[in-house]
Short mmCIF file of C-alpha atoms in Angstrom, two decimals:
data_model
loop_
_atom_site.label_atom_id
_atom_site.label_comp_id
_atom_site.label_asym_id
_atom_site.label_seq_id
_atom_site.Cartn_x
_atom_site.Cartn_y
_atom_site.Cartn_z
CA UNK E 1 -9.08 1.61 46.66
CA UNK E 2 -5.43 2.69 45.15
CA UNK E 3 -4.96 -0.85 43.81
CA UNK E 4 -8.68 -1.22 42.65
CA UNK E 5 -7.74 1.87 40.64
CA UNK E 6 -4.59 0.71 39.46
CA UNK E 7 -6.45 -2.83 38.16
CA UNK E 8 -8.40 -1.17 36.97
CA UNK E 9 -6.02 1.29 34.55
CA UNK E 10 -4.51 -1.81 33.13
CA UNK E 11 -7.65 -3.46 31.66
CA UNK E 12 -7.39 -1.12 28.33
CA UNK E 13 -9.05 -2.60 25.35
CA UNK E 14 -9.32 -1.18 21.51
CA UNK E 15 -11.41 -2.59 18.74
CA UNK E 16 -10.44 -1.73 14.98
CA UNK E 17 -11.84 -2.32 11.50
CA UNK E 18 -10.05 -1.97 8.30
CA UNK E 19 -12.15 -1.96 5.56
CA UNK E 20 -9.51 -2.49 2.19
CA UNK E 21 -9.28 -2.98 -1.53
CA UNK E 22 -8.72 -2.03 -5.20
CA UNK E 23 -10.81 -1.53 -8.40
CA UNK E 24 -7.87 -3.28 -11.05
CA UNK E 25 -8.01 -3.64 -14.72
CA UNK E 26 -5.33 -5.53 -17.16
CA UNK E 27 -5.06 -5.60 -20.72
CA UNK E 28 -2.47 -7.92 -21.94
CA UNK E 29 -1.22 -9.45 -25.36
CA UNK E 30 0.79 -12.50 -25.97
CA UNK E 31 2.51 -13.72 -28.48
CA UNK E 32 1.73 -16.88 -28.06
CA UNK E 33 -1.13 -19.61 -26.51
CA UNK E 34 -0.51 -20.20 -23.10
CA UNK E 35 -1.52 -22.61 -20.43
CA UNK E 36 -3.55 -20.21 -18.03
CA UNK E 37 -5.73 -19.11 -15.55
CA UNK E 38 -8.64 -16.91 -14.53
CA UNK E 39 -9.08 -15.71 -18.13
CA UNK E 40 -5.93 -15.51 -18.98
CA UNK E 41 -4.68 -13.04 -15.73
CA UNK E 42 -2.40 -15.85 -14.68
CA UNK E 43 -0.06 -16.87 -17.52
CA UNK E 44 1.94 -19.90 -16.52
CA UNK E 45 3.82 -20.84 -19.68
CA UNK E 46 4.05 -21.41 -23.00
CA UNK E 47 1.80 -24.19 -25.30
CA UNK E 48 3.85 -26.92 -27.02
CA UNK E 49 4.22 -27.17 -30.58
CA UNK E 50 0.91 -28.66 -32.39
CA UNK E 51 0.86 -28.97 -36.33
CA UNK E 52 -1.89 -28.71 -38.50
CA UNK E 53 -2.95 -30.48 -41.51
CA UNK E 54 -0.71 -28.20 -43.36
CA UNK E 55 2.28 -28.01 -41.23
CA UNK E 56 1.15 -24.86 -39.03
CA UNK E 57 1.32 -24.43 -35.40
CA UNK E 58 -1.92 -24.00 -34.26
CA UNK E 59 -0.59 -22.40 -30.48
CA UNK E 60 1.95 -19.98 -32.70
CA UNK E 61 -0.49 -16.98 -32.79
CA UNK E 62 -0.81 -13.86 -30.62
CA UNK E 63 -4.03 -13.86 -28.63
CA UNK E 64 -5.34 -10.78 -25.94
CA UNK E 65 -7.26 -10.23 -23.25
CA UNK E 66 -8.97 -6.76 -21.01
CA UNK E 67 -10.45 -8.09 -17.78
CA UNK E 68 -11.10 -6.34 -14.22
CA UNK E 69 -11.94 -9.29 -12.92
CA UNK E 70 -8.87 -9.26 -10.44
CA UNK E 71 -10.60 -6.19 -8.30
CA UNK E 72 -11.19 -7.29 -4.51
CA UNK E 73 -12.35 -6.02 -0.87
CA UNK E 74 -11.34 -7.25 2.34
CA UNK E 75 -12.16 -6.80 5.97
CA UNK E 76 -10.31 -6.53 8.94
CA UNK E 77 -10.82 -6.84 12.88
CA UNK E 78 -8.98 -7.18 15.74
CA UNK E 79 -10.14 -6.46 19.43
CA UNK E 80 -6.94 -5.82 21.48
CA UNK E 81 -7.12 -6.06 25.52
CA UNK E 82 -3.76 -5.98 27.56
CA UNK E 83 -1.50 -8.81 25.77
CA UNK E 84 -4.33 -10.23 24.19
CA UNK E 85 -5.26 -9.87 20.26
CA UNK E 86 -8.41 -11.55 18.45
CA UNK E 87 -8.94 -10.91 14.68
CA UNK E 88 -10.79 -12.02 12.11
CA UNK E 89 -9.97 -11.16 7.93
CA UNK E 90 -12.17 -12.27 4.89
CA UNK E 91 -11.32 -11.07 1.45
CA UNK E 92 -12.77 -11.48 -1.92
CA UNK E 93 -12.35 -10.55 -5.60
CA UNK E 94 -14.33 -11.59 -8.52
CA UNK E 95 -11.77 -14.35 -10.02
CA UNK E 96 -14.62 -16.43 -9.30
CA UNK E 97 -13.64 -20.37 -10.10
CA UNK E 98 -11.42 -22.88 -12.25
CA UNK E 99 -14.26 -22.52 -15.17
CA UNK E 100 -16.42 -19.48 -14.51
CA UNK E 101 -15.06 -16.11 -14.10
CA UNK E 102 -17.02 -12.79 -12.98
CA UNK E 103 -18.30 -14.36 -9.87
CA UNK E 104 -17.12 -13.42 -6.18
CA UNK E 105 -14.27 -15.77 -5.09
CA UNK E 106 -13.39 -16.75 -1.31
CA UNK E 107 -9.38 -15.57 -1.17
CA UNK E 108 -8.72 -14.96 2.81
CA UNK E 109 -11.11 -16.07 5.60
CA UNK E 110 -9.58 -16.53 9.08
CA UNK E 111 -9.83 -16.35 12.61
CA UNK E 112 -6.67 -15.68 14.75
CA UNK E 113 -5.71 -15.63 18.16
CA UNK E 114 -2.64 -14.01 19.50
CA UNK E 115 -1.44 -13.75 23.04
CA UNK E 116 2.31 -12.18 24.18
CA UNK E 117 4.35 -13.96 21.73
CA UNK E 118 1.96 -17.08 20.83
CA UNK E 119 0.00 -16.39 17.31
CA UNK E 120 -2.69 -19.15 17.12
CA UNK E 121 -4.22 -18.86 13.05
CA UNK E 122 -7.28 -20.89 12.18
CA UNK E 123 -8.82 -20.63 8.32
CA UNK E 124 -8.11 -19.88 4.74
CA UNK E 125 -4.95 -17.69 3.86
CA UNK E 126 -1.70 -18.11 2.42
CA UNK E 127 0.39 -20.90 2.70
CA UNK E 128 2.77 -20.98 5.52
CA UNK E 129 5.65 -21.08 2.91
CA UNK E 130 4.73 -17.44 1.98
CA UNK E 131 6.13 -15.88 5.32
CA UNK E 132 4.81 -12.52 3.89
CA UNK E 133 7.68 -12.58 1.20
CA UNK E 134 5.98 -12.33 -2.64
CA UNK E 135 8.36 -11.34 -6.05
CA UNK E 136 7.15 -7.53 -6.86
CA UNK E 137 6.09 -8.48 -10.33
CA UNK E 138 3.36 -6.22 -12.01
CA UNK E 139 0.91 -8.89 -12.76
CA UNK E 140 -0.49 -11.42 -10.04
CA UNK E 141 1.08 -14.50 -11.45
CA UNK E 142 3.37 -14.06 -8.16
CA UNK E 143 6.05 -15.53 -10.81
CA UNK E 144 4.70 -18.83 -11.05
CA UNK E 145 5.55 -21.41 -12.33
CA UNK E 146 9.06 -20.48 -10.88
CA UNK E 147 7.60 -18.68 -7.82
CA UNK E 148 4.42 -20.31 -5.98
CA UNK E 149 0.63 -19.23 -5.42
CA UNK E 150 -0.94 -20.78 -2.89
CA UNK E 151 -4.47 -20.08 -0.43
CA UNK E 152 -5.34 -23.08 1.73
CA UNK E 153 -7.44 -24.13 4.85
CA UNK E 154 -5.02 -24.33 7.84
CA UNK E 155 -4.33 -24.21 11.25
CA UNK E 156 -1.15 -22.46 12.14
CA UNK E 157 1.07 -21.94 15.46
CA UNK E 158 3.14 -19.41 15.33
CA UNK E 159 5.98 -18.59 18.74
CA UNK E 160 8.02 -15.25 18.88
CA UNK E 161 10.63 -16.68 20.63
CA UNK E 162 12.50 -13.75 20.54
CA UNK E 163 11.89 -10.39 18.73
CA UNK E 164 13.95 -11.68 15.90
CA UNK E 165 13.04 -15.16 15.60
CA UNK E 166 9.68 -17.23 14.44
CA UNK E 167 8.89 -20.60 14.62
CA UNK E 168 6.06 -21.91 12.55
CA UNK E 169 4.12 -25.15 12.94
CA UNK E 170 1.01 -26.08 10.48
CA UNK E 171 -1.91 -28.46 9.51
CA UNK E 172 -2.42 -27.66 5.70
CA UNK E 173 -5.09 -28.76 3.73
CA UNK E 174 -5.48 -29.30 0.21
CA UNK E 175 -8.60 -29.93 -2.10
CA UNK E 176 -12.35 -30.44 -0.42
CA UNK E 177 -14.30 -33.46 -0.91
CA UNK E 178 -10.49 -35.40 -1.05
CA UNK E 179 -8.60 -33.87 1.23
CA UNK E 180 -4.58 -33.87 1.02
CA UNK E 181 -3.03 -32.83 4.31
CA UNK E 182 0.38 -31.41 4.92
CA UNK E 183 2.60 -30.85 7.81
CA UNK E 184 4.44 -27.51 7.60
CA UNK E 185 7.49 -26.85 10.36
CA UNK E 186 10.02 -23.96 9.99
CA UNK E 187 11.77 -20.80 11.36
CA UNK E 188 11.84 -16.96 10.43
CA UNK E 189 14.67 -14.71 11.60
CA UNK E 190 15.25 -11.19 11.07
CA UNK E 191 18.44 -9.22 11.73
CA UNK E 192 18.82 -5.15 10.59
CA UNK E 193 17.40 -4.63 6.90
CA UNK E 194 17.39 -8.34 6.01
CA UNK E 195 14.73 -11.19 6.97
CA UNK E 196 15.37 -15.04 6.19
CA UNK E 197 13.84 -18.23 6.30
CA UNK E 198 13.44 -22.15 6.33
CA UNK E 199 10.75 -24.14 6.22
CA UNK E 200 9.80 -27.78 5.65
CA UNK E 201 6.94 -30.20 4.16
CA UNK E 202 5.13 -33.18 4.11
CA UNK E 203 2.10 -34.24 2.05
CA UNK E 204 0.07 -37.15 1.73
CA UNK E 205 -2.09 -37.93 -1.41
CA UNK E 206 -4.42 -40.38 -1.99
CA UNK E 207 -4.34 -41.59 -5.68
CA UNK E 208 -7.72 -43.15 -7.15
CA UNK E 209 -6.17 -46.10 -8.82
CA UNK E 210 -9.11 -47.98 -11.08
CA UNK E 211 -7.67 -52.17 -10.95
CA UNK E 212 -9.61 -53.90 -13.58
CA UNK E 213 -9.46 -57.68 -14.06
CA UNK E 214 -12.45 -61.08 -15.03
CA UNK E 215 -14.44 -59.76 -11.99
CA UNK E 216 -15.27 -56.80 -13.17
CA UNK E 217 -13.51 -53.06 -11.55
CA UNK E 218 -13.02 -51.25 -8.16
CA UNK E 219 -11.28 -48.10 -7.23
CA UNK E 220 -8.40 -48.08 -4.49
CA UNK E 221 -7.02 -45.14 -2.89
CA UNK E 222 -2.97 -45.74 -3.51
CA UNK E 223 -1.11 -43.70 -0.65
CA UNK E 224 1.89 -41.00 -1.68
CA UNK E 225 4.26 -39.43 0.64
CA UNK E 226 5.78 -36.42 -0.53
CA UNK E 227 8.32 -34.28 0.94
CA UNK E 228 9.43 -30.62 0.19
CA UNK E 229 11.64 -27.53 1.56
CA UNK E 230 11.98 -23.85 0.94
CA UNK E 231 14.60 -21.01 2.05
CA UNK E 232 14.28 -17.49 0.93
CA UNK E 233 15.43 -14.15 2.30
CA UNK E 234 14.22 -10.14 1.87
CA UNK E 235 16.33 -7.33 2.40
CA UNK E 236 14.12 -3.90 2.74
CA UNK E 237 16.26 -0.52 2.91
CA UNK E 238 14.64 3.07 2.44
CA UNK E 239 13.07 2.56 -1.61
CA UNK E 240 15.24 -0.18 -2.32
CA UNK E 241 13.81 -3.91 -1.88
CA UNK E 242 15.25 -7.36 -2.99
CA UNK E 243 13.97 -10.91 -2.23
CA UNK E 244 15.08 -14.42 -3.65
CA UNK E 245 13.17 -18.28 -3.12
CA UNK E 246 14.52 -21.38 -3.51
CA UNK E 247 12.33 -24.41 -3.46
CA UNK E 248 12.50 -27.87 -3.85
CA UNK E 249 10.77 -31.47 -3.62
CA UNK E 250 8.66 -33.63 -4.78
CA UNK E 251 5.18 -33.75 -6.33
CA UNK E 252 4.51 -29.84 -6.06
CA UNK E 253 1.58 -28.93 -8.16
CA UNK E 254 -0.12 -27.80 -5.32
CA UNK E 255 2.23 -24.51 -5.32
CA UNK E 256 1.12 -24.04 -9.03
CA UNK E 257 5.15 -25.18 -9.65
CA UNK E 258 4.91 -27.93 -12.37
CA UNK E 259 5.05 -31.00 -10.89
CA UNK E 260 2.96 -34.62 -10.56
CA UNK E 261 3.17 -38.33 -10.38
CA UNK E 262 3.91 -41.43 -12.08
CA UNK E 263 2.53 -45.07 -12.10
CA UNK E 264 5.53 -47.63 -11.53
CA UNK E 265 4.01 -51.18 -11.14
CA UNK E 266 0.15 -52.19 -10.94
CA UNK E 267 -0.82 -55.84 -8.96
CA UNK E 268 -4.37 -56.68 -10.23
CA UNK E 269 -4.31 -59.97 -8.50
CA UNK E 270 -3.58 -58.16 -4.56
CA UNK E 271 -5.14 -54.85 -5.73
CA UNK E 272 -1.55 -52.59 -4.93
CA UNK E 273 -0.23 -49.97 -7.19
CA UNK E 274 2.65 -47.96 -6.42
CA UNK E 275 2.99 -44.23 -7.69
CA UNK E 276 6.86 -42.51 -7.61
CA UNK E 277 6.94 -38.52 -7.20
CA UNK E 278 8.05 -36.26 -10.28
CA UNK E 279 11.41 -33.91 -8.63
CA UNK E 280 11.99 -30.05 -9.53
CA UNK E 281 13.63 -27.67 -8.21
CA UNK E 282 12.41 -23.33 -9.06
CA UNK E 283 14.56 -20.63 -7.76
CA UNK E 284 13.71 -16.50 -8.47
CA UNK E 285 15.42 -13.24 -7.63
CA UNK E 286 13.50 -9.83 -7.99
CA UNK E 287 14.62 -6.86 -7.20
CA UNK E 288 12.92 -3.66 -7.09
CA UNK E 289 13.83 0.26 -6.24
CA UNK E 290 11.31 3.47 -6.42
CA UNK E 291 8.10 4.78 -4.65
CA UNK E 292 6.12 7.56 -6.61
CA UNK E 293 8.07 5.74 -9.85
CA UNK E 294 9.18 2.19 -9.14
CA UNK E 295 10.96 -0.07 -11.27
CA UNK E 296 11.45 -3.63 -10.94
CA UNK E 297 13.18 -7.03 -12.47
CA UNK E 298 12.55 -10.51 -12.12
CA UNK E 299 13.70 -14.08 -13.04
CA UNK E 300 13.22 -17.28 -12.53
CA UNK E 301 14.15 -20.73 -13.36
CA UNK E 302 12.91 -24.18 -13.08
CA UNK E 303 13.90 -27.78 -13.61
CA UNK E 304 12.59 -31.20 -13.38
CA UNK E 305 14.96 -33.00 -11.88
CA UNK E 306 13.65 -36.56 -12.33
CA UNK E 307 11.43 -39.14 -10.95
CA UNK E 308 11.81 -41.75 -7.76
CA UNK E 309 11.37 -44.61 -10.05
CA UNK E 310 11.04 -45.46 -13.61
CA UNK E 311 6.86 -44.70 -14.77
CA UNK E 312 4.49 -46.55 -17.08
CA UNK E 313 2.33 -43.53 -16.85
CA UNK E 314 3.30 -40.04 -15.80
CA UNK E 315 0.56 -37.45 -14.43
CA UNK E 316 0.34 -33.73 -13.39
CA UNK E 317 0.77 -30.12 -14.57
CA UNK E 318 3.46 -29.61 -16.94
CA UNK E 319 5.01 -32.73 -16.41
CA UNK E 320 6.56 -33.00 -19.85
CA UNK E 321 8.88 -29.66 -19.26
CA UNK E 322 12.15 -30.46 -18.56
CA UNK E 323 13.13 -26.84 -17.61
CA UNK E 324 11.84 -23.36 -17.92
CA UNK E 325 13.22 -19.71 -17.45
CA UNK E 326 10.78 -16.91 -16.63
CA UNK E 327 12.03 -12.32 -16.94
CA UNK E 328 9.74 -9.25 -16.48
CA UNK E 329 10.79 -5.92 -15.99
CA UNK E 330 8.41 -3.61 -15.26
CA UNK E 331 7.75 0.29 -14.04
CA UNK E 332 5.09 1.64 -11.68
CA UNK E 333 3.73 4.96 -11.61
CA UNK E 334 1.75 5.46 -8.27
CA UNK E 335 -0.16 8.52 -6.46
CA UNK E 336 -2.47 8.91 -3.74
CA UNK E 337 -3.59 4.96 -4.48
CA UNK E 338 -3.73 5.52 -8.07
CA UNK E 339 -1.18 2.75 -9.92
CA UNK E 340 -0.64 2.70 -13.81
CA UNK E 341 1.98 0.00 -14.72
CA UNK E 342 3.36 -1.46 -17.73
CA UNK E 343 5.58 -4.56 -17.83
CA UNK E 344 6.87 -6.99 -20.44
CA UNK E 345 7.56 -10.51 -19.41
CA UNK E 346 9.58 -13.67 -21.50
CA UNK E 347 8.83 -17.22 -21.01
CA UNK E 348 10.69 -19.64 -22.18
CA UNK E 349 10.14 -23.42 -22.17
CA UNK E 350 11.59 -26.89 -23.24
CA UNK E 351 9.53 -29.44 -23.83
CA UNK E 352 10.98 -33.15 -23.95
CA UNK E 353 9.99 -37.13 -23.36
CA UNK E 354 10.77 -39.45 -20.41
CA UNK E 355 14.00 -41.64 -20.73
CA UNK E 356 14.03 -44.22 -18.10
CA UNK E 357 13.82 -41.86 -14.71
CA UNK E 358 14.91 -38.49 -16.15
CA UNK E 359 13.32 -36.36 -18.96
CA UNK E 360 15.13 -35.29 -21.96
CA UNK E 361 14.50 -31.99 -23.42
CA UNK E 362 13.63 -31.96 -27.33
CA UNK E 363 12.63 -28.39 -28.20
CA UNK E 364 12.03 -24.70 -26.88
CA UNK E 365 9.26 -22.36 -27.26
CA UNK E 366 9.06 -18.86 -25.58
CA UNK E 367 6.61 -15.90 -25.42
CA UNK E 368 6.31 -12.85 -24.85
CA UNK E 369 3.87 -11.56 -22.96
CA UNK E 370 3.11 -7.19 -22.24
CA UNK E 371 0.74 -5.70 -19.84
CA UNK E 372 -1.19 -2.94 -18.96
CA UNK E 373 -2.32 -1.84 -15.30
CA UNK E 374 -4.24 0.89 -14.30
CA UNK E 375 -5.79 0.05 -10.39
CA UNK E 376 -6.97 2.56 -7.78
CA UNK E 377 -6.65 1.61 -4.06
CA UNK E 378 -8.18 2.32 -0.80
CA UNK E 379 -7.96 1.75 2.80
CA UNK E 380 -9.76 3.24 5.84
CA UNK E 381 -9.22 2.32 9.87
CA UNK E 382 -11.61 3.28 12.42
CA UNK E 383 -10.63 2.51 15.84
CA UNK E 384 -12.24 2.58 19.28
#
């Protein structure tokens, strides 16, 4: 009977459900035309130079925007019995898609599985290079193009080897009716106030390459390996916080970095193209100190380094930017989940041509960019 009892007194489970989120409006003005996203919320960088007829820039005028499209809900839940966690999360805001805005948008949707020190993810959420670190810039840009913002479909491992060290193996998938996978390997250590880490990638595209010859045409899917790495680091201490990224590789549009492709030789006659990676390289600092008031500062920079081979044909996002630098400094004020913030953020971009396997810069443009945030937050737990 005493060790029925005592079985008995171990088998303790909990259920929980967070129910989260924010009502969020931004206004913003920019001094220039931007390439953007999601109305204008996420401001990339700055247009090239286009003349006119008469000699006028036509991307050279200041253009603004008021949205609250950016305000979301999520969901938590996690049942908890002994040394065994399952949870579920599914999160939403009204970003909706690539062309229509004011509609609800999928962000997080995942299923986990967590047992002593094994973490088993399965669904939608961030991208294993995340780790949990993110720049503390006002708007949700997360930095890019010198930071990264990505939400995929993924299956991730994770091992708690010991209390202050992760390893991290993942299946990432990009795209839907194409998919793109990725491999994702690295570590995560922690030690006092600071946290580090290193991770890894590889990616595999398939390229729709159209061969056209006497016969008529066919499409071929052209294979592309690409390969990528990351390290970054946080350091959290009372209302002080400061983390950095660097990342590097090949072909990494997929982060929203600029980055793409290039065609280097076409056989008609044995239907085989090959396709070389574009190279860049984006580092960012931010640092940030303040609770009721908080103040932060970020920059970043970015370069394309090159490309594998000399292209015919170059495609991808930004891919004629040889480099670009990226500042905001901002200041929060925050109570009781009320936020009103106000930050100013330069961009600054040069725009060049291809020479052989490296691009050559030719001219700069910049803008300036200020926002207005006024967001209200909640959060409630109820636990059994």
């Amino acid at each position: 009977m005493a060790q029925n009892a005592d079985s008995t007194a171990t088998k303790k489970d909990s259920h929980a459900i967070t129910v989260y989120g924010f009502a969020r409006s931004e206004m913003y003005v920019n001094s220039r035309e931007n390439y953007e996203a999601k109305g204008g919320i996420i401001c990339l960088y700055p247009k090239p130079i286009e003349l006119d007829d008469y000699g006028f820039d036509k991307n050279a005028k200041v253009n603004a925007g008021f949205l609250a499209i950016t305000s979301r809900i999520g969901l938590k839940y996690q049942y908890s019995l002994n040394n065994l966690k399952l949870g579920a999360h599914i999160e939403g805001d009204f970003c909706g898609t690539a062309t229509y805005i004011d509609i609800f948008r999928l962000r997080h949707a995942y299923a986990s599985i967590a047992y002593k020190n094994h973490t088993l993810l399965v669904g939608q959420t961030w991208h294993p290079y995340y780790d949990g670190i993110f720049p503390n810039v006002l708007t949700l840009n997360g930095g890019t193009p010198t930071g990264i913002i990505n939400r995929s479909p993924q299956i991730r491992y994770e091992w708690m080897a010991t209390p202050h060290f992760k390893l991290t193996a993942a299946f990432v998938t990009e795209g839907v009716k194409y998919i793109r996978p990725e491999a994702v390997l690295g570590f995560t250590g922690t030690a006092n106030n600071w946290k580090y880490g290193l991770m890894g990638e590889y990616r595999y595209c398939g390229i729709d390459h159209t061969f056209t010859s006497e016969i008529g045409s066919t499409v071929q899917t052209m294979p592309l390996h690409s390969f990528s790495g990351t390290v970054y680091t946080e350091f959290k201490q009372d209302n002080w916080l400061f983390n950095a990224r660097v990342l590097g590789g090949q072909n990494l549009s997929h982060l929203i970095v600029l980055g793409g492709y290039g065609l280097v030789s076409e056989d008609v006659e044995n239907l085989q193209a090959t396709y070389a990676n574009l190279d860049q390289m984006a580092a960012y600092v931010c640092a940030s100190y303040g609770s009721k008031w908080r103040f932060n500062v970020f920059a970043g920079y970015l370069k394309t380094l090159g490309s594998d081979a000399e292209c015919s044909s170059i495609y991808g996002t930004g891919s004629n930017v040889s480099d670009l630098i990226k500042t905001a400094a901002s200041v929060e004020f925050n109570y009781k989940g009320l936020g009103v913030g106000l930050e100013c953020e330069y961009t600054n971009a040069a725009y060049g041509h291809w020479e052989g396997k490296k691009i050559t810069p030719d001219y700069r443009v910049d803008n300036i960019r200020g926002v207005l945030r006024v967001s209200y937050s909640f959060s409630h737990t109820w636990n059994k």
